[in-house]
mmCIF file of C-alpha atoms in Angstrom:
data_model
loop_
_atom_site.group_PDB
_atom_site.id
_atom_site.type_symbol
_atom_site.label_atom_id
_atom_site.label_comp_id
_atom_site.label_asym_id
_atom_site.label_seq_id
_atom_site.Cartn_x
_atom_site.Cartn_y
_atom_site.Cartn_z
ATOM 1 C CA UNK M 1 -2.355 -22.686 18.914
ATOM 2 C CA UNK M 2 -1.356 -19.964 16.117
ATOM 3 C CA UNK M 3 -3.930 -17.369 15.991
ATOM 4 C CA UNK M 4 -6.566 -19.414 17.876
ATOM 5 C CA UNK M 5 -7.016 -19.450 22.007
ATOM 6 C CA UNK M 6 -8.734 -22.865 22.973
ATOM 7 C CA UNK M 7 -11.335 -23.085 25.222
ATOM 8 C CA UNK M 8 -12.281 -27.237 26.165
ATOM 9 C CA UNK M 9 -14.032 -28.767 28.589
ATOM 10 C CA UNK M 10 -14.655 -26.704 31.609
ATOM 11 C CA UNK M 11 -17.655 -25.264 33.527
ATOM 12 C CA UNK M 12 -18.085 -25.597 37.205
ATOM 13 C CA UNK M 13 -20.922 -27.525 39.790
ATOM 14 C CA UNK M 14 -24.278 -27.656 37.732
ATOM 15 C CA UNK M 15 -22.956 -26.825 34.614
ATOM 16 C CA UNK M 16 -19.767 -29.021 33.121
ATOM 17 C CA UNK M 17 -19.126 -29.090 29.450
ATOM 18 C CA UNK M 18 -17.308 -31.255 26.645
ATOM 19 C CA UNK M 19 -17.845 -28.676 24.290
ATOM 20 C CA UNK M 20 -14.723 -26.895 22.217
ATOM 21 C CA UNK M 21 -14.260 -23.467 21.387
ATOM 22 C CA UNK M 22 -11.824 -21.012 19.735
ATOM 23 C CA UNK M 23 -10.818 -17.403 20.220
ATOM 24 C CA UNK M 24 -9.841 -15.886 16.939
ATOM 25 C CA UNK M 25 -6.847 -13.647 18.189
ATOM 26 C CA UNK M 26 -6.852 -11.404 14.740
ATOM 27 C CA UNK M 27 -10.671 -10.745 14.687
ATOM 28 C CA UNK M 28 -11.395 -11.540 18.507
ATOM 29 C CA UNK M 29 -14.435 -13.613 17.109
ATOM 30 C CA UNK M 30 -15.605 -17.061 19.077
ATOM 31 C CA UNK M 31 -16.882 -20.062 17.159
ATOM 32 C CA UNK M 32 -17.523 -23.314 18.061
ATOM 33 C CA UNK M 33 -15.123 -26.038 16.965
ATOM 34 C CA UNK M 34 -16.657 -29.131 15.512
ATOM 35 C CA UNK M 35 -15.366 -32.272 17.462
ATOM 36 C CA UNK M 36 -15.253 -35.959 16.261
ATOM 37 C CA UNK M 37 -14.608 -38.827 18.465
ATOM 38 C CA UNK M 38 -14.348 -42.804 18.680
ATOM 39 C CA UNK M 39 -16.283 -42.719 22.514
ATOM 40 C CA UNK M 40 -18.132 -40.101 23.939
ATOM 41 C CA UNK M 41 -16.349 -37.670 26.296
ATOM 42 C CA UNK M 42 -18.299 -37.001 29.643
ATOM 43 C CA UNK M 43 -18.369 -33.512 30.442
ATOM 44 C CA UNK M 44 -15.928 -32.143 33.467
ATOM 45 C CA UNK M 45 -14.422 -29.146 35.151
ATOM 46 C CA UNK M 46 -10.865 -28.532 36.365
ATOM 47 C CA UNK M 47 -9.110 -31.034 34.371
ATOM 48 C CA UNK M 48 -5.297 -30.647 33.980
ATOM 49 C CA UNK M 49 -4.110 -29.922 30.218
ATOM 50 C CA UNK M 50 -0.873 -29.271 28.448
ATOM 51 C CA UNK M 51 -0.487 -28.457 24.964
ATOM 52 C CA UNK M 52 2.129 -30.560 23.036
ATOM 53 C CA UNK M 53 2.947 -29.702 19.341
ATOM 54 C CA UNK M 54 -0.973 -29.406 17.639
ATOM 55 C CA UNK M 55 -2.023 -31.964 20.412
ATOM 56 C CA UNK M 56 -3.960 -30.619 23.540
ATOM 57 C CA UNK M 57 -3.697 -33.273 26.358
ATOM 58 C CA UNK M 58 -6.269 -33.332 29.395
ATOM 59 C CA UNK M 59 -6.326 -35.548 32.448
ATOM 60 C CA UNK M 60 -9.028 -35.745 35.127
ATOM 61 C CA UNK M 61 -11.578 -33.639 36.357
ATOM 62 C CA UNK M 62 -14.725 -33.549 38.058
ATOM 63 C CA UNK M 63 -18.544 -33.580 37.036
ATOM 64 C CA UNK M 64 -21.474 -32.486 39.833
ATOM 65 C CA UNK M 65 -24.859 -32.088 39.024
ATOM 66 C CA UNK M 66 -27.836 -33.151 41.464
ATOM 67 C CA UNK M 67 -25.906 -34.986 43.428
ATOM 68 C CA UNK M 68 -24.253 -37.115 40.593
ATOM 69 C CA UNK M 69 -20.828 -36.242 41.395
ATOM 70 C CA UNK M 70 -17.704 -38.165 39.751
ATOM 71 C CA UNK M 71 -14.043 -38.173 39.102
ATOM 72 C CA UNK M 72 -12.156 -38.861 36.403
ATOM 73 C CA UNK M 73 -8.524 -40.271 35.689
ATOM 74 C CA UNK M 74 -8.612 -40.890 32.100
ATOM 75 C CA UNK M 75 -6.385 -38.972 29.802
ATOM 76 C CA UNK M 76 -7.941 -37.518 26.505
ATOM 77 C CA UNK M 77 -6.046 -35.933 23.425
ATOM 78 C CA UNK M 78 -7.465 -32.855 21.394
ATOM 79 C CA UNK M 79 -5.922 -33.258 17.697
ATOM 80 C CA UNK M 80 -6.058 -29.783 16.566
ATOM 81 C CA UNK M 81 -3.456 -30.628 13.394
ATOM 82 C CA UNK M 82 -6.641 -30.327 10.826
ATOM 83 C CA UNK M 83 -7.129 -26.618 12.273
ATOM 84 C CA UNK M 84 -3.768 -25.730 11.968
ATOM 85 C CA UNK M 85 -3.491 -27.276 8.188
ATOM 86 C CA UNK M 86 -6.512 -26.062 7.131
ATOM 87 C CA UNK M 87 -7.724 -23.335 9.386
ATOM 88 C CA UNK M 88 -11.166 -25.284 9.328
ATOM 89 C CA UNK M 89 -12.552 -25.395 13.062
ATOM 90 C CA UNK M 90 -12.496 -29.530 13.251
ATOM 91 C CA UNK M 91 -10.566 -31.363 15.776
ATOM 92 C CA UNK M 92 -10.487 -34.638 16.935
ATOM 93 C CA UNK M 93 -10.917 -36.248 20.340
ATOM 94 C CA UNK M 94 -9.635 -39.417 21.909
ATOM 95 C CA UNK M 95 -8.846 -41.518 24.593
ATOM 96 C CA UNK M 96 -5.238 -42.042 25.416
ATOM 97 C CA UNK M 97 -4.149 -45.274 26.861
ATOM 98 C CA UNK M 98 -1.979 -45.855 29.408
ATOM 99 C CA UNK M 99 0.048 -48.041 31.776
ATOM 100 C CA UNK M 100 2.167 -47.602 34.825
ATOM 101 C CA UNK M 101 1.381 -46.457 38.167
ATOM 102 C CA UNK M 102 -1.369 -44.067 37.256
ATOM 103 C CA UNK M 103 -2.545 -41.015 39.333
ATOM 104 C CA UNK M 104 -5.937 -41.827 41.411
ATOM 105 C CA UNK M 105 -9.184 -39.560 39.887
ATOM 106 C CA UNK M 106 -8.932 -36.115 41.013
ATOM 107 C CA UNK M 107 -9.441 -32.386 39.483
ATOM 108 C CA UNK M 108 -7.729 -29.255 39.640
ATOM 109 C CA UNK M 109 -4.123 -30.518 39.492
ATOM 110 C CA UNK M 110 -1.382 -29.262 36.878
ATOM 111 C CA UNK M 111 -0.084 -30.995 34.051
ATOM 112 C CA UNK M 112 3.083 -29.199 32.449
ATOM 113 C CA UNK M 113 4.595 -30.378 29.174
ATOM 114 C CA UNK M 114 8.551 -30.741 29.824
ATOM 115 C CA UNK M 115 10.140 -30.492 26.202
ATOM 116 C CA UNK M 116 7.673 -32.093 24.337
ATOM 117 C CA UNK M 117 9.017 -35.355 26.105
ATOM 118 C CA UNK M 118 7.393 -36.034 29.497
ATOM 119 C CA UNK M 119 3.864 -34.762 31.518
ATOM 120 C CA UNK M 120 4.130 -33.844 35.068
ATOM 121 C CA UNK M 121 1.064 -33.829 37.229
ATOM 122 C CA UNK M 122 1.148 -32.395 40.338
ATOM 123 C CA UNK M 123 -1.633 -31.537 43.292
ATOM 124 C CA UNK M 124 -5.241 -31.813 42.894
ATOM 125 C CA UNK M 125 -7.837 -33.450 45.150
ATOM 126 C CA UNK M 126 -11.534 -35.295 45.976
ATOM 127 C CA UNK M 127 -13.818 -33.731 47.871
ATOM 128 C CA UNK M 128 -15.548 -36.252 50.930
ATOM 129 C CA UNK M 129 -18.712 -36.692 51.845
ATOM 130 C CA UNK M 130 -19.625 -34.230 54.502
ATOM 131 C CA UNK M 131 -17.111 -31.608 53.011
ATOM 132 C CA UNK M 132 -13.885 -33.011 54.097
ATOM 133 C CA UNK M 133 -10.999 -32.448 51.422
ATOM 134 C CA UNK M 134 -7.351 -34.127 51.060
ATOM 135 C CA UNK M 135 -5.522 -32.635 48.062
ATOM 136 C CA UNK M 136 -1.877 -33.972 47.437
ATOM 137 C CA UNK M 137 0.969 -33.369 46.857
ATOM 138 C CA UNK M 138 1.972 -36.455 44.471
ATOM 139 C CA UNK M 139 4.343 -36.004 41.461
ATOM 140 C CA UNK M 140 3.551 -38.412 38.369
ATOM 141 C CA UNK M 141 5.418 -38.344 35.043
ATOM 142 C CA UNK M 142 4.062 -39.685 32.067
ATOM 143 C CA UNK M 143 6.292 -40.355 29.218
ATOM 144 C CA UNK M 144 5.224 -39.132 25.977
ATOM 145 C CA UNK M 145 6.839 -41.675 23.813
ATOM 146 C CA UNK M 146 5.941 -44.980 25.737
ATOM 147 C CA UNK M 147 2.917 -43.606 27.554
ATOM 148 C CA UNK M 148 3.684 -44.778 30.719
ATOM 149 C CA UNK M 149 2.898 -43.344 34.117
ATOM 150 C CA UNK M 150 5.434 -43.214 36.814
ATOM 151 C CA UNK M 151 4.725 -42.254 40.378
ATOM 152 C CA UNK M 152 7.729 -40.476 42.002
ATOM 153 C CA UNK M 153 7.546 -40.901 45.896
ATOM 154 C CA UNK M 154 9.802 -38.530 47.512
ATOM 155 C CA UNK M 155 11.132 -37.988 50.913
ATOM 156 C CA UNK M 156 10.282 -33.896 51.176
ATOM 157 C CA UNK M 157 7.396 -32.387 49.411
ATOM 158 C CA UNK M 158 5.901 -28.880 49.217
ATOM 159 C CA UNK M 159 2.215 -28.616 51.111
ATOM 160 C CA UNK M 160 -0.632 -30.300 49.173
ATOM 161 C CA UNK M 161 -2.692 -27.953 47.285
ATOM 162 C CA UNK M 162 -5.585 -27.748 44.265
ATOM 163 C CA UNK M 163 -6.386 -25.260 41.993
ATOM 164 C CA UNK M 164 -2.589 -23.798 42.119
ATOM 165 C CA UNK M 165 -1.085 -23.122 39.248
ATOM 166 C CA UNK M 166 2.712 -24.466 37.731
ATOM 167 C CA UNK M 167 5.054 -23.095 35.152
ATOM 168 C CA UNK M 168 8.269 -23.928 33.397
ATOM 169 C CA UNK M 169 11.338 -21.619 34.220
ATOM 170 C CA UNK M 170 14.882 -21.736 34.192
ATOM 171 C CA UNK M 171 15.313 -22.809 30.393
ATOM 172 C CA UNK M 172 12.942 -25.567 31.190
ATOM 173 C CA UNK M 173 15.279 -27.088 34.033
ATOM 174 C CA UNK M 174 12.763 -26.079 36.974
ATOM 175 C CA UNK M 175 9.147 -25.939 37.559
ATOM 176 C CA UNK M 176 7.639 -23.359 39.910
ATOM 177 C CA UNK M 177 4.318 -24.158 41.481
ATOM 178 C CA UNK M 178 2.280 -21.394 42.794
ATOM 179 C CA UNK M 179 -0.676 -20.675 44.727
ATOM 180 C CA UNK M 180 -3.557 -23.152 45.374
ATOM 181 C CA UNK M 181 -5.830 -24.072 48.174
ATOM 182 C CA UNK M 182 -5.400 -26.668 50.867
ATOM 183 C CA UNK M 183 -8.819 -27.497 51.832
ATOM 184 C CA UNK M 184 -7.802 -29.826 55.035
ATOM 185 C CA UNK M 185 -8.081 -26.349 57.180
ATOM 186 C CA UNK M 186 -9.691 -24.112 54.295
ATOM 187 C CA UNK M 187 -6.336 -22.187 53.863
ATOM 188 C CA UNK M 188 -5.302 -20.293 50.783
ATOM 189 C CA UNK M 189 -1.645 -20.654 49.547
ATOM 190 C CA UNK M 190 0.826 -17.663 49.476
ATOM 191 C CA UNK M 191 4.346 -17.457 48.595
ATOM 192 C CA UNK M 192 5.917 -19.516 51.423
ATOM 193 C CA UNK M 193 4.222 -22.120 49.737
ATOM 194 C CA UNK M 194 5.480 -21.565 46.371
ATOM 195 C CA UNK M 195 7.705 -24.412 45.217
ATOM 196 C CA UNK M 196 10.557 -25.129 43.178
ATOM 197 C CA UNK M 197 10.985 -28.586 41.195
ATOM 198 C CA UNK M 198 14.187 -29.601 39.409
ATOM 199 C CA UNK M 199 13.251 -31.312 36.523
ATOM 200 C CA UNK M 200 16.707 -33.157 36.029
ATOM 201 C CA UNK M 201 16.784 -34.792 39.417
ATOM 202 C CA UNK M 202 12.694 -34.797 40.179
ATOM 203 C CA UNK M 203 13.703 -33.452 43.555
ATOM 204 C CA UNK M 204 12.007 -30.578 45.018
ATOM 205 C CA UNK M 205 14.645 -27.866 45.631
ATOM 206 C CA UNK M 206 12.435 -24.610 47.397
ATOM 207 C CA UNK M 207 9.139 -25.390 49.314
ATOM 208 C CA UNK M 208 9.259 -28.859 50.313
ATOM 209 C CA UNK M 209 8.713 -28.256 53.596
ATOM 210 C CA UNK M 210 6.914 -31.582 54.866
ATOM 211 C CA UNK M 211 6.920 -35.248 54.806
ATOM 212 C CA UNK M 212 4.311 -37.198 52.629
ATOM 213 C CA UNK M 213 1.116 -37.206 54.265
ATOM 214 C CA UNK M 214 2.247 -34.857 57.165
ATOM 215 C CA UNK M 215 -0.616 -32.678 58.992
ATOM 216 C CA UNK M 216 0.254 -29.034 58.773
ATOM 217 C CA UNK M 217 -1.142 -29.349 62.622
ATOM 218 C CA UNK M 218 -3.016 -25.731 61.555
ATOM 219 C CA UNK M 219 -6.433 -25.001 62.974
ATOM 220 C CA UNK M 220 -9.528 -24.314 60.558
ATOM 221 C CA UNK M 221 -9.435 -20.949 58.742
ATOM 222 C CA UNK M 222 -12.849 -19.328 59.755
ATOM 223 C CA UNK M 223 -13.916 -17.358 56.598
ATOM 224 C CA UNK M 224 -13.933 -13.862 58.352
ATOM 225 C CA UNK M 225 -9.956 -14.552 59.365
ATOM 226 C CA UNK M 226 -9.383 -14.607 55.874
ATOM 227 C CA UNK M 227 -6.754 -12.044 54.892
ATOM 228 C CA UNK M 228 -8.007 -9.113 52.522
ATOM 229 C CA UNK M 229 -4.933 -7.755 51.400
ATOM 230 C CA UNK M 230 -4.059 -7.964 47.677
ATOM 231 C CA UNK M 231 -0.376 -8.288 48.366
ATOM 232 C CA UNK M 232 2.603 -8.988 50.724
ATOM 233 C CA UNK M 233 5.763 -7.229 50.539
ATOM 234 C CA UNK M 234 9.028 -9.429 51.109
ATOM 235 C CA UNK M 235 12.626 -7.652 50.889
ATOM 236 C CA UNK M 236 14.883 -10.340 50.317
ATOM 237 C CA UNK M 237 14.824 -14.252 50.121
ATOM 238 C CA UNK M 238 14.815 -16.217 46.905
ATOM 239 C CA UNK M 239 11.491 -14.519 46.189
ATOM 240 C CA UNK M 240 11.444 -10.958 46.917
ATOM 241 C CA UNK M 241 9.453 -7.904 46.088
ATOM 242 C CA UNK M 242 5.402 -7.224 45.887
ATOM 243 C CA UNK M 243 4.121 -10.901 45.962
ATOM 244 C CA UNK M 244 0.485 -12.005 45.462
ATOM 245 C CA UNK M 245 -1.152 -12.645 48.789
ATOM 246 C CA UNK M 246 -2.591 -16.090 49.148
ATOM 247 C CA UNK M 247 -4.794 -17.154 46.807
ATOM 248 C CA UNK M 248 -6.033 -19.967 44.194
ATOM 249 C CA UNK M 249 -7.449 -19.898 40.565
ATOM 250 C CA UNK M 250 -5.259 -17.061 39.519
ATOM 251 C CA UNK M 251 -4.452 -16.978 35.678
ATOM 252 C CA UNK M 252 -0.393 -17.498 34.661
ATOM 253 C CA UNK M 253 0.837 -16.594 31.522
ATOM 254 C CA UNK M 254 5.031 -16.670 30.465
ATOM 255 C CA UNK M 255 6.470 -13.912 28.141
ATOM 256 C CA UNK M 256 10.005 -13.918 26.701
ATOM 257 C CA UNK M 257 10.352 -17.431 26.749
ATOM 258 C CA UNK M 258 10.213 -18.670 30.854
ATOM 259 C CA UNK M 259 12.092 -15.301 32.113
ATOM 260 C CA UNK M 260 8.978 -13.531 32.754
ATOM 261 C CA UNK M 261 5.551 -14.376 34.006
ATOM 262 C CA UNK M 262 2.307 -12.105 34.479
ATOM 263 C CA UNK M 263 0.017 -13.456 37.486
ATOM 264 C CA UNK M 264 -3.759 -12.205 37.056
ATOM 265 C CA UNK M 265 -6.480 -12.303 39.332
ATOM 266 C CA UNK M 266 -7.484 -15.573 41.593
ATOM 267 C CA UNK M 267 -9.829 -15.519 44.703
ATOM 268 C CA UNK M 268 -10.317 -16.918 47.970
ATOM 269 C CA UNK M 269 -13.607 -18.495 47.345
ATOM 270 C CA UNK M 270 -14.466 -19.246 50.683
ATOM 271 C CA UNK M 271 -14.425 -15.727 51.884
ATOM 272 C CA UNK M 272 -15.810 -14.521 48.686
ATOM 273 C CA UNK M 273 -12.941 -12.424 47.620
ATOM 274 C CA UNK M 274 -12.222 -11.946 43.933
ATOM 275 C CA UNK M 275 -8.759 -10.104 42.764
ATOM 276 C CA UNK M 276 -8.284 -8.305 39.638
ATOM 277 C CA UNK M 277 -4.946 -7.412 40.423
ATOM 278 C CA UNK M 278 -1.792 -8.091 37.950
ATOM 279 C CA UNK M 279 1.577 -9.074 39.182
ATOM 280 C CA UNK M 280 4.585 -9.110 36.922
ATOM 281 C CA UNK M 281 7.406 -11.864 37.842
ATOM 282 C CA UNK M 282 10.973 -11.544 37.040
ATOM 283 C CA UNK M 283 13.100 -14.020 36.912
ATOM 284 C CA UNK M 284 16.461 -12.433 37.473
ATOM 285 C CA UNK M 285 20.142 -13.769 36.350
ATOM 286 C CA UNK M 286 21.931 -16.576 34.230
ATOM 287 C CA UNK M 287 21.004 -19.929 35.445
ATOM 288 C CA UNK M 288 24.136 -21.417 36.841
ATOM 289 C CA UNK M 289 25.459 -25.094 36.463
ATOM 290 C CA UNK M 290 23.381 -25.988 39.260
ATOM 291 C CA UNK M 291 19.654 -25.273 38.860
ATOM 292 C CA UNK M 292 19.151 -25.405 42.528
ATOM 293 C CA UNK M 293 19.610 -21.679 42.283
ATOM 294 C CA UNK M 294 16.683 -19.221 41.345
ATOM 295 C CA UNK M 295 15.744 -15.715 42.543
ATOM 296 C CA UNK M 296 12.236 -14.295 41.492
ATOM 297 C CA UNK M 297 11.580 -10.571 42.147
ATOM 298 C CA UNK M 298 8.022 -9.428 41.538
ATOM 299 C CA UNK M 299 6.626 -5.773 40.878
ATOM 300 C CA UNK M 300 3.176 -5.169 41.693
ATOM 301 C CA UNK M 301 0.505 -3.387 38.799
ATOM 302 C CA UNK M 302 -3.050 -3.074 40.051
ATOM 303 C CA UNK M 303 -3.445 -4.569 43.249
ATOM 304 C CA UNK M 304 -6.946 -3.350 43.922
ATOM 305 C CA UNK M 305 -9.441 -6.284 45.057
ATOM 306 C CA UNK M 306 -13.121 -6.823 43.663
ATOM 307 C CA UNK M 307 -15.093 -8.487 46.815
ATOM 308 C CA UNK M 308 -18.340 -9.838 45.830
ATOM 309 C CA UNK M 309 -21.060 -11.603 47.802
ATOM 310 C CA UNK M 310 -22.026 -14.073 46.190
ATOM 311 C CA UNK M 311 -24.438 -17.094 46.867
ATOM 312 C CA UNK M 312 -22.879 -20.275 47.114
ATOM 313 C CA UNK M 313 -24.226 -24.132 47.302
ATOM 314 C CA UNK M 314 -20.904 -25.601 48.377
ATOM 315 C CA UNK M 315 -17.989 -24.680 50.957
ATOM 316 C CA UNK M 316 -15.588 -25.261 48.503
ATOM 317 C CA UNK M 317 -12.789 -23.647 46.440
#
């Protein structure tokens, strides 16, 4: 949104919100956005979101408070056109009706806008009674014109995950998925589990190492076994350079179109390790006729980690 950064929905355990705030990028002043809607919006955290022109879409999410645990499978639209036209902090929320093979209710997935024509939903999870978590690697596509969901079933898929990031690269022909958390064995995912989706064929061309539903066969990871290193050095391969260590919840911002990205922070929540390092990713070379080719190099910025001993009521990411 021009001149404003929008914060809508969100929160975490015991404190979820349905409010909206705008940060002016000239004055750096926060202000609440006045919302109207045709029906109430339930508070939630970790929805998947994507901006399409002057509409901000949010799908799914979770609400947890006092034992009341809800997951959502609805699609919300925040219409920011009034703000763009009048600069008044007003917006309208509506529930978007959809059809087709819709995703199941979950949280911490990613939603990506592909050329204002499709939304790509990947990953996410629900927590089960007893602390079990079964993230998925499902790929759902929403046609923005017809509002129809399609579930793409593939023979090979990346590692299931939640709390990851996904960004368009390669002039919008590829989707890069990085980081995340596999709650089946409390494992944070590093660069060996980064993945690339060809958006023309909707086939995974990097990182599709598993059959759908395959158990990776690893023992549960203890908190004291989690890695303290902030970065990993990879001298060669399609991923090379100084790359972020396994983590979830990092922030990723694209620069210069989709040729460079900045990765900031993230955490290994189970071990109470929180990172404040910065990595610059460069997507090198011209995209050839076959978009299956991609080389990514990385330069590390500040690489020290903050480790905070915090109290948590949840053995969850």
